[in-house]
Protein backbone atom coordinates (compact mmCIF):
# COMPACT_ATOMS: atom_id res chain seq x y z
CA UNK A 1 0.00 0.00 0.00
CA UNK A 2 1.14 3.53 -0.74
CA UNK A 3 2.13 5.43 2.39
CA UNK A 4 1.89 9.18 2.77
CA UNK A 5 5.01 11.02 3.88
CA UNK A 6 5.07 14.80 4.07
CA UNK A 7 8.50 15.10 2.43
CA UNK A 8 8.39 17.06 -0.84
CA UNK A 9 6.62 20.05 -2.40
CA UNK A 10 2.94 20.89 -1.79
CA UNK A 11 0.47 23.54 -3.03
CA UNK A 12 -2.80 24.47 -1.33
CA UNK A 13 -6.18 25.84 -2.44
CA UNK A 14 -4.94 29.43 -2.00
CA UNK A 15 -1.90 28.80 -4.20
CA UNK A 16 0.55 28.79 -1.28
CA UNK A 17 3.59 26.51 -1.60
CA UNK A 18 5.50 24.58 1.00
CA UNK A 19 8.55 22.36 0.77
CA UNK A 20 9.35 19.80 3.45
CA UNK A 21 13.02 18.95 3.15
CA UNK A 22 14.02 17.04 6.25
CA UNK A 23 12.06 14.14 7.81
CA UNK A 24 13.58 12.34 10.79
CA UNK A 25 12.68 8.74 11.59
CA UNK A 26 10.83 9.96 14.70
CA UNK A 27 8.61 12.17 12.49
CA UNK A 28 10.19 15.55 13.23
CA UNK A 29 10.40 17.67 10.07
CA UNK A 30 11.43 21.10 8.79
CA UNK A 31 10.74 23.09 5.66
CA UNK A 32 9.88 26.40 4.00
CA UNK A 33 6.45 28.00 3.51
CA UNK A 34 5.69 30.52 0.75
CA UNK A 35 2.23 32.00 1.26
CA UNK A 36 0.32 33.30 -1.77
CA UNK A 37 -1.77 35.67 0.37
CA UNK A 38 -0.98 38.02 3.24
CA UNK A 39 -3.53 40.89 3.60
CA UNK A 40 -0.75 43.40 4.35
CA UNK A 41 1.38 45.80 2.34
CA UNK A 42 4.55 44.08 3.59
CA UNK A 43 6.42 42.06 0.99
CA UNK A 44 5.78 38.32 1.38
CA UNK A 45 8.90 36.31 2.17
CA UNK A 46 9.57 32.58 2.42
CA UNK A 47 9.21 31.55 6.06
CA UNK A 48 10.50 28.54 8.02
CA UNK A 49 8.24 25.77 9.30
CA UNK A 50 8.84 23.12 11.97
CA UNK A 51 6.58 20.15 12.58
CA UNK A 52 5.98 16.59 13.59
CA UNK A 53 4.15 13.66 11.98
CA UNK A 54 3.29 10.23 13.33
CA UNK A 55 5.47 7.26 12.27
CA UNK A 56 6.44 8.29 8.69
CA UNK A 57 7.47 4.77 7.59
CA UNK A 58 4.58 2.83 9.14
CA UNK A 59 1.30 4.68 8.73
CA UNK A 60 -0.64 5.01 5.48
CA UNK A 61 -2.50 8.16 6.52
CA UNK A 62 -0.53 9.91 9.29
CA UNK A 63 -1.61 12.88 11.36
CA UNK A 64 0.75 15.82 11.73
CA UNK A 65 1.17 19.39 12.95
CA UNK A 66 3.53 22.24 12.11
CA UNK A 67 4.25 25.86 12.97
CA UNK A 68 5.06 28.59 10.43
CA UNK A 69 7.13 31.46 11.81
CA UNK A 70 6.33 34.38 9.45
CA UNK A 71 9.54 36.30 8.87
CA UNK A 72 7.79 39.38 7.41
CA UNK A 73 5.28 39.92 10.25
CA UNK A 74 5.09 39.35 14.01
CA UNK A 75 2.54 36.56 13.66
CA UNK A 76 2.55 32.76 13.83
CA UNK A 77 0.37 30.10 12.15
CA UNK A 78 -0.07 26.55 13.42
CA UNK A 79 -1.48 23.88 11.09
CA UNK A 80 -2.74 20.44 12.07
CA UNK A 81 -4.09 17.78 9.77
CA UNK A 82 -3.91 14.36 8.19
CA UNK A 83 -2.47 13.01 4.96
CA UNK A 84 -5.01 10.93 3.01
CA UNK A 85 -4.46 8.75 -0.05
CA UNK A 86 -7.55 9.05 -2.31
CA UNK A 87 -9.03 6.49 -4.77
CA UNK A 88 -6.57 7.47 -7.53
CA UNK A 89 -3.62 7.08 -5.16
CA UNK A 90 -3.19 10.86 -4.93
CA UNK A 91 -2.12 12.30 -1.60
CA UNK A 92 -4.09 15.15 -0.04
CA UNK A 93 -3.34 16.99 3.19
CA UNK A 94 -6.53 18.11 4.92
CA UNK A 95 -5.61 20.74 7.49
CA UNK A 96 -6.97 23.37 9.81
CA UNK A 97 -4.96 26.38 10.98
CA UNK A 98 -4.87 29.08 13.64
CA UNK A 99 -3.17 32.37 12.73
CA UNK A 100 -2.11 34.42 15.73
CA UNK A 101 -1.48 38.13 15.16
CA UNK A 102 0.36 40.39 17.56
CA UNK A 103 -1.98 42.22 19.95
CA UNK A 104 -0.56 45.37 21.54
CA UNK A 105 -2.67 45.11 24.70
CA UNK A 106 -4.65 42.40 26.51
CA UNK A 107 -7.97 44.03 25.67
CA UNK A 108 -7.24 43.33 21.98
CA UNK A 109 -6.63 39.60 22.55
CA UNK A 110 -10.14 38.62 21.43
CA UNK A 111 -9.47 39.63 17.80
CA UNK A 112 -5.96 38.27 17.45
CA UNK A 113 -6.69 34.70 16.25
CA UNK A 114 -7.98 33.65 12.82
CA UNK A 115 -9.06 30.09 12.02
CA UNK A 116 -9.35 28.34 8.67
CA UNK A 117 -9.09 25.26 6.49
CA UNK A 118 -6.60 24.39 3.75
CA UNK A 119 -6.12 21.36 1.47
CA UNK A 120 -2.70 20.65 -0.02
CA UNK A 121 -1.84 18.50 -3.04
CA UNK A 122 1.59 17.27 -3.99
CA UNK A 123 3.39 19.39 -6.61
CA UNK A 124 4.54 16.77 -9.07
CA UNK A 125 7.37 17.53 -11.47
CA UNK A 126 6.50 16.76 -15.14
CA UNK A 127 9.48 14.37 -15.39
CA UNK A 128 8.17 11.78 -12.89
O1 LIG B 1 -0.78 37.80 6.38
C1 LIG B 1 -0.38 37.30 7.63
C2 LIG B 1 -0.08 38.40 8.50
C3 LIG B 1 -0.19 38.30 9.93
C4 LIG B 1 -0.16 39.67 10.47
C5 LIG B 1 -0.04 40.58 9.35
C6 LIG B 1 0.03 39.75 8.13
C7 LIG B 1 0.84 36.33 7.45
C8 LIG B 1 0.60 35.31 6.38
C9 LIG B 1 -0.52 34.38 6.72
C10 LIG B 1 -0.88 33.44 5.61
C11 LIG B 1 -2.08 32.59 5.98
C12 LIG B 1 -2.81 31.94 4.82
N1 LIG B 1 -1.90 31.39 3.82
C13 LIG B 1 -2.10 30.07 3.66
O2 LIG B 1 -1.49 29.36 2.85
S1 LIG B 1 -1.68 31.23 7.09
C14 LIG B 1 -3.24 30.46 6.80
C15 LIG B 1 -3.59 30.69 5.33
N2 LIG B 1 -3.05 29.63 4.50
C16 LIG B 1 -3.50 39.45 7.90
C17 LIG B 1 -3.42 40.64 8.67
C18 LIG B 1 -3.52 40.29 10.04
C19 LIG B 1 -3.60 38.90 10.12
C20 LIG B 1 -3.59 38.37 8.79
FE1 LIG B 1 -1.72 39.40 9.22
mmCIF file with all atom_site columns, C-alpha atoms and ligand atoms in Angstrom:
data_model
loop_
_atom_site.group_PDB
_atom_site.id
_atom_site.type_symbol
_atom_site.label_atom_id
_atom_site.label_alt_id
_atom_site.label_comp_id
_atom_site.label_asym_id
_atom_site.label_entity_id
_atom_site.label_seq_id
_atom_site.pdbx_PDB_ins_code
_atom_site.Cartn_x
_atom_site.Cartn_y
_atom_site.Cartn_z
_atom_site.occupancy
_atom_site.B_iso_or_equiv
_atom_site.pdbx_formal_charge
_atom_site.auth_seq_id
_atom_site.auth_comp_id
_atom_site.auth_asym_id
_atom_site.auth_atom_id
_atom_site.pdbx_PDB_model_num
ATOM   1   C  CA  . UNK A 1 1   ? 0.000   0.000  0.000   1.00 0.00 ? 1   UNK A CA  1
ATOM   2   C  CA  . UNK A 1 2   ? 1.138   3.533  -0.744  1.00 0.00 ? 2   UNK A CA  1
ATOM   3   C  CA  . UNK A 1 3   ? 2.131   5.426  2.387   1.00 0.00 ? 3   UNK A CA  1
ATOM   4   C  CA  . UNK A 1 4   ? 1.886   9.183  2.771   1.00 0.00 ? 4   UNK A CA  1
ATOM   5   C  CA  . UNK A 1 5   ? 5.007   11.022 3.879   1.00 0.00 ? 5   UNK A CA  1
ATOM   6   C  CA  . UNK A 1 6   ? 5.073   14.804 4.071   1.00 0.00 ? 6   UNK A CA  1
ATOM   7   C  CA  . UNK A 1 7   ? 8.497   15.102 2.433   1.00 0.00 ? 7   UNK A CA  1
ATOM   8   C  CA  . UNK A 1 8   ? 8.388   17.064 -0.835  1.00 0.00 ? 8   UNK A CA  1
ATOM   9   C  CA  . UNK A 1 9   ? 6.619   20.052 -2.395  1.00 0.00 ? 9   UNK A CA  1
ATOM   10  C  CA  . UNK A 1 10  ? 2.943   20.886 -1.795  1.00 0.00 ? 10  UNK A CA  1
ATOM   11  C  CA  . UNK A 1 11  ? 0.467   23.542 -3.032  1.00 0.00 ? 11  UNK A CA  1
ATOM   12  C  CA  . UNK A 1 12  ? -2.798  24.470 -1.328  1.00 0.00 ? 12  UNK A CA  1
ATOM   13  C  CA  . UNK A 1 13  ? -6.184  25.845 -2.438  1.00 0.00 ? 13  UNK A CA  1
ATOM   14  C  CA  . UNK A 1 14  ? -4.937  29.434 -2.002  1.00 0.00 ? 14  UNK A CA  1
ATOM   15  C  CA  . UNK A 1 15  ? -1.895  28.802 -4.201  1.00 0.00 ? 15  UNK A CA  1
ATOM   16  C  CA  . UNK A 1 16  ? 0.547   28.795 -1.277  1.00 0.00 ? 16  UNK A CA  1
ATOM   17  C  CA  . UNK A 1 17  ? 3.586   26.515 -1.595  1.00 0.00 ? 17  UNK A CA  1
ATOM   18  C  CA  . UNK A 1 18  ? 5.504   24.583 0.997   1.00 0.00 ? 18  UNK A CA  1
ATOM   19  C  CA  . UNK A 1 19  ? 8.549   22.358 0.768   1.00 0.00 ? 19  UNK A CA  1
ATOM   20  C  CA  . UNK A 1 20  ? 9.346   19.799 3.452   1.00 0.00 ? 20  UNK A CA  1
ATOM   21  C  CA  . UNK A 1 21  ? 13.024  18.953 3.148   1.00 0.00 ? 21  UNK A CA  1
ATOM   22  C  CA  . UNK A 1 22  ? 14.016  17.037 6.255   1.00 0.00 ? 22  UNK A CA  1
ATOM   23  C  CA  . UNK A 1 23  ? 12.062  14.141 7.813   1.00 0.00 ? 23  UNK A CA  1
ATOM   24  C  CA  . UNK A 1 24  ? 13.584  12.343 10.791  1.00 0.00 ? 24  UNK A CA  1
ATOM   25  C  CA  . UNK A 1 25  ? 12.681  8.735  11.592  1.00 0.00 ? 25  UNK A CA  1
ATOM   26  C  CA  . UNK A 1 26  ? 10.830  9.960  14.697  1.00 0.00 ? 26  UNK A CA  1
ATOM   27  C  CA  . UNK A 1 27  ? 8.608   12.169 12.486  1.00 0.00 ? 27  UNK A CA  1
ATOM   28  C  CA  . UNK A 1 28  ? 10.194  15.550 13.229  1.00 0.00 ? 28  UNK A CA  1
ATOM   29  C  CA  . UNK A 1 29  ? 10.400  17.670 10.070  1.00 0.00 ? 29  UNK A CA  1
ATOM   30  C  CA  . UNK A 1 30  ? 11.435  21.096 8.793   1.00 0.00 ? 30  UNK A CA  1
ATOM   31  C  CA  . UNK A 1 31  ? 10.739  23.089 5.665   1.00 0.00 ? 31  UNK A CA  1
ATOM   32  C  CA  . UNK A 1 32  ? 9.878   26.396 4.003   1.00 0.00 ? 32  UNK A CA  1
ATOM   33  C  CA  . UNK A 1 33  ? 6.447   27.997 3.506   1.00 0.00 ? 33  UNK A CA  1
ATOM   34  C  CA  . UNK A 1 34  ? 5.691   30.524 0.754   1.00 0.00 ? 34  UNK A CA  1
ATOM   35  C  CA  . UNK A 1 35  ? 2.225   32.005 1.258   1.00 0.00 ? 35  UNK A CA  1
ATOM   36  C  CA  . UNK A 1 36  ? 0.317   33.295 -1.774  1.00 0.00 ? 36  UNK A CA  1
ATOM   37  C  CA  . UNK A 1 37  ? -1.770  35.669 0.370   1.00 0.00 ? 37  UNK A CA  1
ATOM   38  C  CA  . UNK A 1 38  ? -0.976  38.024 3.235   1.00 0.00 ? 38  UNK A CA  1
ATOM   39  C  CA  . UNK A 1 39  ? -3.525  40.891 3.599   1.00 0.00 ? 39  UNK A CA  1
ATOM   40  C  CA  . UNK A 1 40  ? -0.750  43.404 4.352   1.00 0.00 ? 40  UNK A CA  1
ATOM   41  C  CA  . UNK A 1 41  ? 1.381   45.797 2.341   1.00 0.00 ? 41  UNK A CA  1
ATOM   42  C  CA  . UNK A 1 42  ? 4.546   44.079 3.587   1.00 0.00 ? 42  UNK A CA  1
ATOM   43  C  CA  . UNK A 1 43  ? 6.422   42.060 0.993   1.00 0.00 ? 43  UNK A CA  1
ATOM   44  C  CA  . UNK A 1 44  ? 5.779   38.315 1.376   1.00 0.00 ? 44  UNK A CA  1
ATOM   45  C  CA  . UNK A 1 45  ? 8.905   36.306 2.174   1.00 0.00 ? 45  UNK A CA  1
ATOM   46  C  CA  . UNK A 1 46  ? 9.569   32.582 2.419   1.00 0.00 ? 46  UNK A CA  1
ATOM   47  C  CA  . UNK A 1 47  ? 9.208   31.550 6.060   1.00 0.00 ? 47  UNK A CA  1
ATOM   48  C  CA  . UNK A 1 48  ? 10.500  28.541 8.017   1.00 0.00 ? 48  UNK A CA  1
ATOM   49  C  CA  . UNK A 1 49  ? 8.237   25.768 9.300   1.00 0.00 ? 49  UNK A CA  1
ATOM   50  C  CA  . UNK A 1 50  ? 8.838   23.121 11.975  1.00 0.00 ? 50  UNK A CA  1
ATOM   51  C  CA  . UNK A 1 51  ? 6.580   20.151 12.578  1.00 0.00 ? 51  UNK A CA  1
ATOM   52  C  CA  . UNK A 1 52  ? 5.979   16.590 13.591  1.00 0.00 ? 52  UNK A CA  1
ATOM   53  C  CA  . UNK A 1 53  ? 4.150   13.662 11.977  1.00 0.00 ? 53  UNK A CA  1
ATOM   54  C  CA  . UNK A 1 54  ? 3.289   10.230 13.331  1.00 0.00 ? 54  UNK A CA  1
ATOM   55  C  CA  . UNK A 1 55  ? 5.472   7.257  12.270  1.00 0.00 ? 55  UNK A CA  1
ATOM   56  C  CA  . UNK A 1 56  ? 6.440   8.289  8.689   1.00 0.00 ? 56  UNK A CA  1
ATOM   57  C  CA  . UNK A 1 57  ? 7.467   4.767  7.589   1.00 0.00 ? 57  UNK A CA  1
ATOM   58  C  CA  . UNK A 1 58  ? 4.578   2.830  9.145   1.00 0.00 ? 58  UNK A CA  1
ATOM   59  C  CA  . UNK A 1 59  ? 1.299   4.676  8.732   1.00 0.00 ? 59  UNK A CA  1
ATOM   60  C  CA  . UNK A 1 60  ? -0.636  5.007  5.484   1.00 0.00 ? 60  UNK A CA  1
ATOM   61  C  CA  . UNK A 1 61  ? -2.496  8.163  6.525   1.00 0.00 ? 61  UNK A CA  1
ATOM   62  C  CA  . UNK A 1 62  ? -0.526  9.909  9.291   1.00 0.00 ? 62  UNK A CA  1
ATOM   63  C  CA  . UNK A 1 63  ? -1.613  12.884 11.356  1.00 0.00 ? 63  UNK A CA  1
ATOM   64  C  CA  . UNK A 1 64  ? 0.750   15.824 11.728  1.00 0.00 ? 64  UNK A CA  1
ATOM   65  C  CA  . UNK A 1 65  ? 1.174   19.390 12.951  1.00 0.00 ? 65  UNK A CA  1
ATOM   66  C  CA  . UNK A 1 66  ? 3.533   22.242 12.113  1.00 0.00 ? 66  UNK A CA  1
ATOM   67  C  CA  . UNK A 1 67  ? 4.246   25.865 12.972  1.00 0.00 ? 67  UNK A CA  1
ATOM   68  C  CA  . UNK A 1 68  ? 5.063   28.589 10.427  1.00 0.00 ? 68  UNK A CA  1
ATOM   69  C  CA  . UNK A 1 69  ? 7.133   31.457 11.806  1.00 0.00 ? 69  UNK A CA  1
ATOM   70  C  CA  . UNK A 1 70  ? 6.327   34.381 9.449   1.00 0.00 ? 70  UNK A CA  1
ATOM   71  C  CA  . UNK A 1 71  ? 9.539   36.301 8.874   1.00 0.00 ? 71  UNK A CA  1
ATOM   72  C  CA  . UNK A 1 72  ? 7.788   39.376 7.407   1.00 0.00 ? 72  UNK A CA  1
ATOM   73  C  CA  . UNK A 1 73  ? 5.284   39.920 10.254  1.00 0.00 ? 73  UNK A CA  1
ATOM   74  C  CA  . UNK A 1 74  ? 5.093   39.352 14.008  1.00 0.00 ? 74  UNK A CA  1
ATOM   75  C  CA  . UNK A 1 75  ? 2.541   36.560 13.664  1.00 0.00 ? 75  UNK A CA  1
ATOM   76  C  CA  . UNK A 1 76  ? 2.554   32.756 13.826  1.00 0.00 ? 76  UNK A CA  1
ATOM   77  C  CA  . UNK A 1 77  ? 0.372   30.099 12.150  1.00 0.00 ? 77  UNK A CA  1
ATOM   78  C  CA  . UNK A 1 78  ? -0.071  26.547 13.422  1.00 0.00 ? 78  UNK A CA  1
ATOM   79  C  CA  . UNK A 1 79  ? -1.481  23.877 11.095  1.00 0.00 ? 79  UNK A CA  1
ATOM   80  C  CA  . UNK A 1 80  ? -2.736  20.441 12.073  1.00 0.00 ? 80  UNK A CA  1
ATOM   81  C  CA  . UNK A 1 81  ? -4.092  17.776 9.773   1.00 0.00 ? 81  UNK A CA  1
ATOM   82  C  CA  . UNK A 1 82  ? -3.906  14.361 8.195   1.00 0.00 ? 82  UNK A CA  1
ATOM   83  C  CA  . UNK A 1 83  ? -2.469  13.008 4.962   1.00 0.00 ? 83  UNK A CA  1
ATOM   84  C  CA  . UNK A 1 84  ? -5.009  10.930 3.014   1.00 0.00 ? 84  UNK A CA  1
ATOM   85  C  CA  . UNK A 1 85  ? -4.464  8.753  -0.051  1.00 0.00 ? 85  UNK A CA  1
ATOM   86  C  CA  . UNK A 1 86  ? -7.547  9.050  -2.307  1.00 0.00 ? 86  UNK A CA  1
ATOM   87  C  CA  . UNK A 1 87  ? -9.032  6.485  -4.772  1.00 0.00 ? 87  UNK A CA  1
ATOM   88  C  CA  . UNK A 1 88  ? -6.566  7.467  -7.532  1.00 0.00 ? 88  UNK A CA  1
ATOM   89  C  CA  . UNK A 1 89  ? -3.619  7.078  -5.155  1.00 0.00 ? 89  UNK A CA  1
ATOM   90  C  CA  . UNK A 1 90  ? -3.193  10.856 -4.926  1.00 0.00 ? 90  UNK A CA  1
ATOM   91  C  CA  . UNK A 1 91  ? -2.123  12.298 -1.599  1.00 0.00 ? 91  UNK A CA  1
ATOM   92  C  CA  . UNK A 1 92  ? -4.091  15.149 -0.043  1.00 0.00 ? 92  UNK A CA  1
ATOM   93  C  CA  . UNK A 1 93  ? -3.345  16.990 3.193   1.00 0.00 ? 93  UNK A CA  1
ATOM   94  C  CA  . UNK A 1 94  ? -6.527  18.113 4.921   1.00 0.00 ? 94  UNK A CA  1
ATOM   95  C  CA  . UNK A 1 95  ? -5.608  20.736 7.487   1.00 0.00 ? 95  UNK A CA  1
ATOM   96  C  CA  . UNK A 1 96  ? -6.974  23.369 9.805   1.00 0.00 ? 96  UNK A CA  1
ATOM   97  C  CA  . UNK A 1 97  ? -4.962  26.380 10.976  1.00 0.00 ? 97  UNK A CA  1
ATOM   98  C  CA  . UNK A 1 98  ? -4.872  29.079 13.636  1.00 0.00 ? 98  UNK A CA  1
ATOM   99  C  CA  . UNK A 1 99  ? -3.174  32.374 12.733  1.00 0.00 ? 99  UNK A CA  1
ATOM   100 C  CA  . UNK A 1 100 ? -2.107  34.419 15.729  1.00 0.00 ? 100 UNK A CA  1
ATOM   101 C  CA  . UNK A 1 101 ? -1.480  38.130 15.156  1.00 0.00 ? 101 UNK A CA  1
ATOM   102 C  CA  . UNK A 1 102 ? 0.363   40.388 17.558  1.00 0.00 ? 102 UNK A CA  1
ATOM   103 C  CA  . UNK A 1 103 ? -1.982  42.223 19.945  1.00 0.00 ? 103 UNK A CA  1
ATOM   104 C  CA  . UNK A 1 104 ? -0.558  45.369 21.544  1.00 0.00 ? 104 UNK A CA  1
ATOM   105 C  CA  . UNK A 1 105 ? -2.668  45.107 24.701  1.00 0.00 ? 105 UNK A CA  1
ATOM   106 C  CA  . UNK A 1 106 ? -4.652  42.400 26.514  1.00 0.00 ? 106 UNK A CA  1
ATOM   107 C  CA  . UNK A 1 107 ? -7.972  44.030 25.674  1.00 0.00 ? 107 UNK A CA  1
ATOM   108 C  CA  . UNK A 1 108 ? -7.238  43.330 21.980  1.00 0.00 ? 108 UNK A CA  1
ATOM   109 C  CA  . UNK A 1 109 ? -6.630  39.603 22.553  1.00 0.00 ? 109 UNK A CA  1
ATOM   110 C  CA  . UNK A 1 110 ? -10.136 38.621 21.428  1.00 0.00 ? 110 UNK A CA  1
ATOM   111 C  CA  . UNK A 1 111 ? -9.467  39.630 17.797  1.00 0.00 ? 111 UNK A CA  1
ATOM   112 C  CA  . UNK A 1 112 ? -5.957  38.269 17.448  1.00 0.00 ? 112 UNK A CA  1
ATOM   113 C  CA  . UNK A 1 113 ? -6.693  34.703 16.248  1.00 0.00 ? 113 UNK A CA  1
ATOM   114 C  CA  . UNK A 1 114 ? -7.976  33.651 12.817  1.00 0.00 ? 114 UNK A CA  1
ATOM   115 C  CA  . UNK A 1 115 ? -9.055  30.085 12.016  1.00 0.00 ? 115 UNK A CA  1
ATOM   116 C  CA  . UNK A 1 116 ? -9.350  28.342 8.670   1.00 0.00 ? 116 UNK A CA  1
ATOM   117 C  CA  . UNK A 1 117 ? -9.090  25.259 6.494   1.00 0.00 ? 117 UNK A CA  1
ATOM   118 C  CA  . UNK A 1 118 ? -6.604  24.388 3.749   1.00 0.00 ? 118 UNK A CA  1
ATOM   119 C  CA  . UNK A 1 119 ? -6.124  21.361 1.469   1.00 0.00 ? 119 UNK A CA  1
ATOM   120 C  CA  . UNK A 1 120 ? -2.696  20.646 -0.018  1.00 0.00 ? 120 UNK A CA  1
ATOM   121 C  CA  . UNK A 1 121 ? -1.841  18.505 -3.039  1.00 0.00 ? 121 UNK A CA  1
ATOM   122 C  CA  . UNK A 1 122 ? 1.594   17.267 -3.995  1.00 0.00 ? 122 UNK A CA  1
ATOM   123 C  CA  . UNK A 1 123 ? 3.391   19.389 -6.609  1.00 0.00 ? 123 UNK A CA  1
ATOM   124 C  CA  . UNK A 1 124 ? 4.539   16.772 -9.069  1.00 0.00 ? 124 UNK A CA  1
ATOM   125 C  CA  . UNK A 1 125 ? 7.371   17.528 -11.472 1.00 0.00 ? 125 UNK A CA  1
ATOM   126 C  CA  . UNK A 1 126 ? 6.500   16.757 -15.140 1.00 0.00 ? 126 UNK A CA  1
ATOM   127 C  CA  . UNK A 1 127 ? 9.482   14.368 -15.395 1.00 0.00 ? 127 UNK A CA  1
ATOM   128 C  CA  . UNK A 1 128 ? 8.175   11.782 -12.892 1.00 0.00 ? 128 UNK A CA  1
HETATM 129 O  O1  . LIG B 2 .   ? -0.784  37.804 6.382   1.00 0.00 ? 1   LIG B O1  1
HETATM 130 C  C1  . LIG B 2 .   ? -0.378  37.296 7.626   1.00 0.00 ? 1   LIG B C1  1
HETATM 131 C  C2  . LIG B 2 .   ? -0.084  38.404 8.503   1.00 0.00 ? 1   LIG B C2  1
HETATM 132 C  C3  . LIG B 2 .   ? -0.190  38.304 9.930   1.00 0.00 ? 1   LIG B C3  1
HETATM 133 C  C4  . LIG B 2 .   ? -0.164  39.672 10.473  1.00 0.00 ? 1   LIG B C4  1
HETATM 134 C  C5  . LIG B 2 .   ? -0.035  40.578 9.345   1.00 0.00 ? 1   LIG B C5  1
HETATM 135 C  C6  . LIG B 2 .   ? 0.027   39.754 8.131   1.00 0.00 ? 1   LIG B C6  1
HETATM 136 C  C7  . LIG B 2 .   ? 0.837   36.328 7.450   1.00 0.00 ? 1   LIG B C7  1
HETATM 137 C  C8  . LIG B 2 .   ? 0.602   35.309 6.379   1.00 0.00 ? 1   LIG B C8  1
HETATM 138 C  C9  . LIG B 2 .   ? -0.525  34.381 6.725   1.00 0.00 ? 1   LIG B C9  1
HETATM 139 C  C10 . LIG B 2 .   ? -0.876  33.440 5.609   1.00 0.00 ? 1   LIG B C10 1
HETATM 140 C  C11 . LIG B 2 .   ? -2.084  32.594 5.983   1.00 0.00 ? 1   LIG B C11 1
HETATM 141 C  C12 . LIG B 2 .   ? -2.808  31.935 4.821   1.00 0.00 ? 1   LIG B C12 1
HETATM 142 N  N1  . LIG B 2 .   ? -1.900  31.388 3.824   1.00 0.00 ? 1   LIG B N1  1
HETATM 143 C  C13 . LIG B 2 .   ? -2.101  30.070 3.664   1.00 0.00 ? 1   LIG B C13 1
HETATM 144 O  O2  . LIG B 2 .   ? -1.490  29.355 2.854   1.00 0.00 ? 1   LIG B O2  1
HETATM 145 S  S1  . LIG B 2 .   ? -1.675  31.233 7.088   1.00 0.00 ? 1   LIG B S1  1
HETATM 146 C  C14 . LIG B 2 .   ? -3.236  30.464 6.795   1.00 0.00 ? 1   LIG B C14 1
HETATM 147 C  C15 . LIG B 2 .   ? -3.587  30.692 5.334   1.00 0.00 ? 1   LIG B C15 1
HETATM 148 N  N2  . LIG B 2 .   ? -3.045  29.631 4.502   1.00 0.00 ? 1   LIG B N2  1
HETATM 149 C  C16 . LIG B 2 .   ? -3.502  39.449 7.902   1.00 0.00 ? 1   LIG B C16 1
HETATM 150 C  C17 . LIG B 2 .   ? -3.423  40.641 8.669   1.00 0.00 ? 1   LIG B C17 1
HETATM 151 C  C18 . LIG B 2 .   ? -3.523  40.288 10.035  1.00 0.00 ? 1   LIG B C18 1
HETATM 152 C  C19 . LIG B 2 .   ? -3.597  38.899 10.115  1.00 0.00 ? 1   LIG B C19 1
HETATM 153 C  C20 . LIG B 2 .   ? -3.592  38.371 8.788   1.00 0.00 ? 1   LIG B C20 1
HETATM 154 FE FE1 . LIG B 2 .   ? -1.721  39.395 9.220   1.00 0.00 ? 1   LIG B FE1 1
#
